[in-house]
Amino acid sequence: MTILDLSAMRSYLDGDHEEEREIIEIFLRKSKKDIEALEQSIANESLGAWQQSSHSLKGSAAILGAKNVQDLCQQAEAMSVFDLVLIRAHFQALNEAYQALIKALSAENLI
């Protein structure tokens, strides 16, 4: 699974490295809040909050080209029942994918 593919974003930015860094900084701030909101939705056992936070993170990941995170968020958003065991397992997979994305951004010297 693709961790990070910046090609689509870069094609839209037409080589504007300053804009690229700004988008990545916004992603980092917003995604951290989304991850925290996902954790809170688990604590509150709120399917609606889980789906909303998954949707938000999915959009941010799509803009960045983080396909694995995007796909996991799509699956999370589609969950129709709050099964705590399943959601905790899914969050673990999503969080691991998110951490891999952060490492990939760091390896590219983007953070």
N, CA and C of each residue as an Amber inpcrd file, in Angstrom:
protein
   333
   0.8450000  -1.1820000   0.0000000   0.0000000   0.0000000   0.0000000
   0.8860000   1.2390000   0.0000000   0.4650000   2.2270000  -0.7420000
   1.2170000   3.4700000  -0.8610000   1.0590000   4.3100000   0.4090000
   2.1820000   4.6360000   0.9980000   2.1560000   5.4710000   2.2010000
   1.9880000   6.9330000   1.8100000   2.7560000   7.3780000   0.8070000
   2.7560000   8.7830000   0.4380000   3.0850000   8.9300000  -1.0370000
   2.2110000   9.6000000  -1.7730000   2.4360000   9.9150000  -3.1800000
   2.0790000  11.3800000  -3.3770000   3.0930000  12.2030000  -3.4060000
   2.8940000  13.6450000  -3.4890000   2.6900000  14.1400000  -4.9160000
   2.7060000  13.2430000  -5.8870000   2.6890000  13.6650000  -7.2910000
   1.4480000  14.4670000  -7.6710000   0.2800000  14.0550000  -7.2340000
  -0.9450000  14.7880000  -7.5930000  -0.9280000  16.1860000  -6.9880000
  -0.6010000  16.2710000  -5.7010000  -0.5550000  17.5850000  -5.0580000
   0.4800000  18.4740000  -5.7430000   1.6230000  17.9140000  -6.0380000
   2.6860000  18.6940000  -6.6650000   2.3000000  19.1580000  -8.0590000
   1.5400000  18.3530000  -8.7830000   1.1280000  18.7740000 -10.1270000
   0.1930000  19.9890000 -10.0400000  -0.6480000  20.0420000  -9.0120000
  -1.5270000  21.1920000  -8.8220000  -0.7600000  22.4350000  -8.3920000
   0.2980000  22.2370000  -7.6450000   1.0580000  23.3700000  -7.1100000
   2.0940000  23.8970000  -8.0860000   2.3410000  23.1600000  -9.1530000
   3.2580000  23.5890000 -10.2110000   4.6280000  24.0030000  -9.6670000
   5.1590000  23.1760000  -8.7610000   6.5130000  23.3950000  -8.2510000
   6.6430000  24.4350000  -7.1640000   5.5440000  24.8970000  -6.6230000
   5.5870000  25.9020000  -5.5580000   5.8860000  25.2050000  -4.2270000
   7.1830000  25.1790000  -3.8710000   7.6120000  24.4620000  -2.6660000
   7.1090000  25.1200000  -1.3850000   6.9650000  26.4290000  -1.4030000
   6.4510000  27.1270000  -0.2220000   5.0030000  26.7190000   0.0380000
   4.2100000  26.6570000  -1.0060000   2.8070000  26.2390000  -0.8720000
   2.7310000  24.7830000  -0.4220000   3.6260000  23.9490000  -0.9430000
   3.6690000  22.5360000  -0.5410000   3.9130000  22.4100000   0.9570000
   4.8820000  23.1210000   1.4520000   5.1840000  23.0700000   2.8880000
   4.0130000  23.5900000   3.7300000   3.3440000  24.6170000   3.2210000
   2.1910000  25.1590000   3.9480000   1.0660000  24.1260000   4.0210000
   0.8060000  23.4380000   2.9270000  -0.2300000  22.4040000   2.9170000
   0.1340000  21.2810000   3.8790000   1.3950000  20.8940000   3.9000000
   1.8400000  19.8370000   4.8080000   1.7040000  20.2810000   6.2600000
   2.0520000  21.5250000   6.5490000   1.8980000  22.0400000   7.9180000
   0.4340000  22.0470000   8.3420000  -0.4390000  22.4610000   7.4490000
  -1.8780000  22.4510000   7.7460000  -2.3450000  21.0190000   7.9790000
  -1.8980000  20.1060000   7.1190000  -2.2610000  18.6950000   7.2890000
  -1.8340000  18.1880000   8.6590000  -0.6080000  18.4930000   9.0560000
  -0.0970000  17.9980000  10.3380000  -0.9350000  18.5170000  11.5060000
  -1.2690000  19.8000000  11.4790000  -2.0910000  20.3700000  12.5640000
  -3.4820000  19.7400000  12.5790000  -4.1030000  19.6850000  11.4100000
  -5.4710000  19.1920000  11.3210000  -5.5470000  17.6940000  11.6060000
  -4.6120000  16.9420000  11.0690000  -4.6600000  15.4880000  11.2510000
  -4.4350000  15.1110000  12.7150000  -3.6010000  15.8550000  13.4040000
  -3.4020000  15.5840000  14.8300000  -4.7240000  15.7470000  15.5860000
  -5.4670000  16.7920000  15.2580000  -6.7710000  17.0150000  15.8870000
  -7.7500000  15.9000000  15.5180000  -7.6970000  15.4500000  14.2630000
  -8.5940000  14.3720000  13.8310000  -8.2790000  13.0650000  14.5530000
  -7.0030000  12.7570000  14.7130000  -6.6020000  11.5450000  15.4420000
  -7.0860000  11.6310000  16.8890000  -6.9090000  12.7930000  17.5090000
  -7.3920000  12.9830000  18.8800000  -8.9130000  12.8400000  18.9520000
  -9.6070000  13.3560000  17.9470000 -11.0710000  13.2490000  17.9150000
 -11.5090000  11.7940000  17.7300000 -10.7620000  11.0350000  16.9570000
 -11.0640000   9.6060000  16.8090000 -10.9090000   8.8970000  18.1470000
  -9.8300000   9.2010000  18.8560000  -9.6200000   8.6070000  20.1840000
 -10.7720000   8.9800000  21.1280000 -11.1960000  10.2300000  21.0720000
 -12.2920000  10.6830000  21.9350000 -13.6030000  10.0050000  21.5560000
 -13.8070000   9.7810000  20.2570000 -15.0440000   9.1100000  19.8260000
 -15.0870000   7.6730000  20.3400000 -13.9160000   7.0550000  20.4550000
 -13.8560000   5.7020000  21.0210000 -14.1910000   5.7580000  22.5090000
 -13.5900000   6.7010000  23.2070000 -13.8460000   6.8430000  24.6430000
 -15.3320000   7.1130000  24.9140000 -15.9560000   7.8930000  24.0260000
 -17.3740000   8.2430000  24.1960000 -18.3150000   7.2410000  23.5320000
 -17.7290000   6.2590000  22.8510000 -18.5030000   5.2680000  22.1020000
 -19.5240000   5.9420000  21.1860000 -19.0280000   6.9160000  20.4220000
 -19.8760000   7.7020000  19.5310000 -19.5800000   7.3610000  18.0700000
 -20.4890000   6.6300000  17.4470000 -20.3220000   6.2680000  16.0420000
 -20.3420000   7.5140000  15.1560000 -21.2190000   8.4570000  15.4530000
 -21.2970000   9.6770000  14.6510000 -19.9990000  10.4650000  14.6680000
 -19.4190000  10.6250000  15.8440000 -18.1470000  11.3450000  15.9640000
 -17.0280000  10.5700000  15.2720000 -17.0570000   9.2440000  15.3760000
 -16.0820000   8.3820000  14.7060000 -16.1420000   8.5980000  13.2000000
 -17.3570000   8.5760000  12.6590000 -17.5380000   8.7430000  11.2230000
 -17.1420000  10.1460000  10.7740000 -17.5060000  11.1520000  11.5450000
 -17.1830000  12.5330000  11.2000000 -15.6700000  12.7600000  11.1940000
 -14.9940000  12.2860000  12.2070000 -13.5360000  12.4590000  12.2840000
 -12.8300000  11.6470000  11.2020000 -13.3470000  10.4710000  10.9010000
 -12.7860000   9.6500000   9.8250000 -12.9210000  10.3660000   8.4960000
 -14.0770000  10.9640000   8.2740000 -14.3280000  11.6970000   7.0260000
 -13.3670000  12.8820000   6.8980000 -13.1920000  13.6030000   7.9730000
 -12.3010000  14.7640000   7.9620000 -10.8580000  14.3580000   7.6480000
 -10.3810000  13.3240000   8.3210000  -9.0150000  12.8560000   8.0920000
  -8.8630000  12.2760000   6.6900000  -9.8920000  11.6220000   6.1950000
  -9.8660000  11.0540000   4.8400000  -9.6220000  12.1500000   3.8090000
 -10.3190000  13.2610000   3.9380000 -10.1510000  14.3680000   2.9950000
  -8.7570000  14.9620000   3.0450000  -8.2550000  15.1490000   4.2360000
  -6.8960000  15.6970000   4.3910000  -5.8570000  14.7530000   3.8030000
  -6.0200000  13.4580000   4.0630000  -5.0810000  12.4630000   3.5430000
  -5.1310000  12.4160000   2.0210000  -6.3210000  12.5630000   1.4530000
  -6.4690000  12.5270000  -0.0020000  -5.7230000  13.6880000  -0.6560000
  -5.8440000  14.8660000  -0.0850000  -5.1540000  16.0430000  -0.6380000
  -3.6470000  15.8310000  -0.6280000  -3.1490000  15.2290000   0.4290000
  -1.7160000  15.0170000   0.5890000  -1.1970000  13.8650000  -0.2700000
  -2.0410000  12.8900000  -0.5600000  -1.5990000  11.7120000  -1.3040000
  -1.2350000  10.5620000  -0.3820000  -1.8620000  10.5330000   0.7900000
  -1.6190000   9.4760000   1.7750000  -2.6890000   8.4010000   1.5770000
  -2.5040000   7.5780000   0.5650000  -3.5300000   6.6310000   0.1290000
  -3.9020000   5.6230000   1.2130000  -2.9520000   5.0860000   1.9370000
  -3.2530000   4.0910000   2.9650000  -4.1230000   4.6980000   4.0690000
  -3.7610000   5.8750000   4.5430000  -4.5630000   6.5510000   5.5650000
  -5.9440000   6.8710000   5.0000000  -5.9820000   7.3410000   3.7740000
  -7.2520000   7.6620000   3.1290000  -8.1660000   6.4320000   3.0640000
  -7.6140000   5.3040000   2.6260000  -8.4160000   4.0800000   2.5090000
  -8.9220000   3.5960000   3.8680000  -8.0730000   3.6380000   4.8800000
  -8.4880000   3.2140000   6.2220000  -9.5750000   4.1430000   6.7680000
  -9.4740000   5.4240000   6.4660000 -10.5110000   6.3690000   6.9020000
 -11.8190000   6.1060000   6.1670000 -11.7340000   5.7590000   4.8950000
 -12.9350000   5.4260000   4.1360000 -13.6520000   4.2340000   4.7760000
 -12.8820000   3.2270000   5.1540000 -13.4560000   2.0530000   5.8160000
 -14.0650000   2.4310000   7.1610000 -13.3600000   3.2730000   7.9140000
 -13.8520000   3.6950000   9.2280000 -15.1470000   4.4840000   9.0950000
 -15.1830000   5.3590000   8.1150000 -16.3710000   6.1900000   7.9060000
 -17.5850000   5.3370000   7.5260000 -17.3430000   4.2300000   6.8480000
 -18.4290000   3.3730000   6.3740000 -18.9790000   2.4400000   7.4490000
 -18.3320000   2.3690000   8.5940000 -18.8170000   1.4870000   9.6590000
 -20.2140000   1.9250000  10.0900000 -21.1210000   0.9670000  10.1930000
 -22.5150000   1.3080000  10.4920000 -22.9450000   0.9130000  11.9070000
 -22.0570000   0.2330000  12.6200000 -22.3530000  -0.1890000  13.9900000
 -21.1240000   0.1010000  14.8370000 -21.3460000   0.5910000  16.0470000
 -20.2250000   0.8600000  16.9410000 -19.8750000  -0.4260000  17.6830000
 -18.9700000  -1.1820000  17.0850000 -18.4370000  -2.3940000  17.7010000
 -17.0890000  -1.9880000  18.2910000 -17.0250000  -1.8490000  19.5990000
 -15.8470000  -1.3040000  20.2640000 -14.5800000  -2.0780000  19.9340000
 -14.6480000  -3.3910000  19.9040000 -13.4700000  -4.2050000  19.5990000
 -12.9990000  -3.9380000  18.1740000 -13.9230000  -3.9310000  17.2430000
 -13.5920000  -3.6880000  15.8410000 -13.0500000  -2.2730000  15.6410000
 -13.6810000  -1.3040000  16.2590000 -13.2430000   0.0800000  16.0930000
 -11.8750000   0.3010000  16.7250000 -11.6240000  -0.2820000  17.8700000
 -10.2860000  -0.1550000  18.4760000  -9.2190000  -0.7680000  17.5740000
  -9.5010000  -1.9170000  16.9990000  -8.5460000  -2.5690000  16.0930000
  -8.3300000  -1.7170000  14.8470000  -9.4060000  -1.1540000  14.3480000
  -9.2930000  -0.3120000  13.1570000  -8.5150000   0.9590000  13.4750000
  -8.7620000   1.5280000  14.6350000  -8.0130000   2.7230000  15.0300000
  -6.5280000   2.4060000  15.1420000  -6.2020000   1.2480000  15.6840000
  -4.7890000   0.8690000  15.7970000  -4.1470000   0.8130000  14.4120000
  -4.8270000   0.1960000  13.4520000  -4.2950000   0.1160000  12.0880000
  -4.1770000   1.5120000  11.4800000  -5.1780000   2.3310000  11.7020000
  -5.1630000   3.6930000  11.1700000  -4.0420000   4.5100000  11.7990000
  -3.8670000   4.3920000  13.0970000  -2.8110000   5.1320000  13.7820000
  -1.4280000   4.6780000  13.3200000  -1.2610000   3.3800000  13.0950000
   0.0150000   2.8760000  12.5750000   0.2840000   3.4270000  11.1750000
  -0.7380000   3.4840000  10.3440000  -0.5850000   4.0480000   9.0000000
  -0.2530000   5.5350000   9.0720000  -0.8880000   6.2270000  10.0050000
  -0.6170000   7.6510000  10.2070000   0.8310000   7.8660000  10.6560000
   1.3030000   7.0500000  11.5850000   2.6880000   7.1720000  12.0480000
   3.6700000   6.8700000  10.9180000   3.3510000   5.8900000  10.0630000
   4.1930000   5.5890000   8.8970000   4.2180000   6.7800000   7.9440000
   3.0890000   7.4510000   7.8080000   3.0220000   8.6500000   6.9670000
   3.9030000   9.7570000   7.5230000   3.8570000   9.9640000   8.8110000
   4.7050000  10.9850000   9.4380000   6.1770000  10.6610000   9.1970000
   6.5440000   9.3880000   9.3160000   7.9290000   8.9870000   9.0430000
   8.2950000   9.2070000   7.5920000   7.3680000   8.9510000   6.6800000
   7.6220000   9.1560000   5.2540000   7.8230000  10.6490000   4.9590000
   7.0110000  11.4970000   5.5640000   7.1880000  12.9380000   5.3930000
   8.5370000  13.3810000   5.9320000   8.9220000  12.8360000   7.0560000
  10.2190000  13.1610000   7.6470000  11.3550000  12.6790000   6.7600000
  11.2320000  11.4730000   6.2190000  12.2760000  10.9310000   5.3350000
  12.4440000  11.7770000   4.0830000  11.3690000  12.4280000   3.6520000
  11.4150000  13.3190000   2.4850000  11.8660000  14.7360000   2.8680000
  12.2350000  14.9150000   4.1550000  12.6210000  16.2220000   4.6940000
  11.5310000  17.2730000   4.5280000  10.2950000  16.8360000   4.6920000
   9.1620000  17.7480000   4.5500000   8.6330000  18.2130000   5.8990000
   9.1130000  17.5980000   6.9730000   8.7600000  18.0490000   8.3280000
  10.0050000  18.0160000   9.1910000
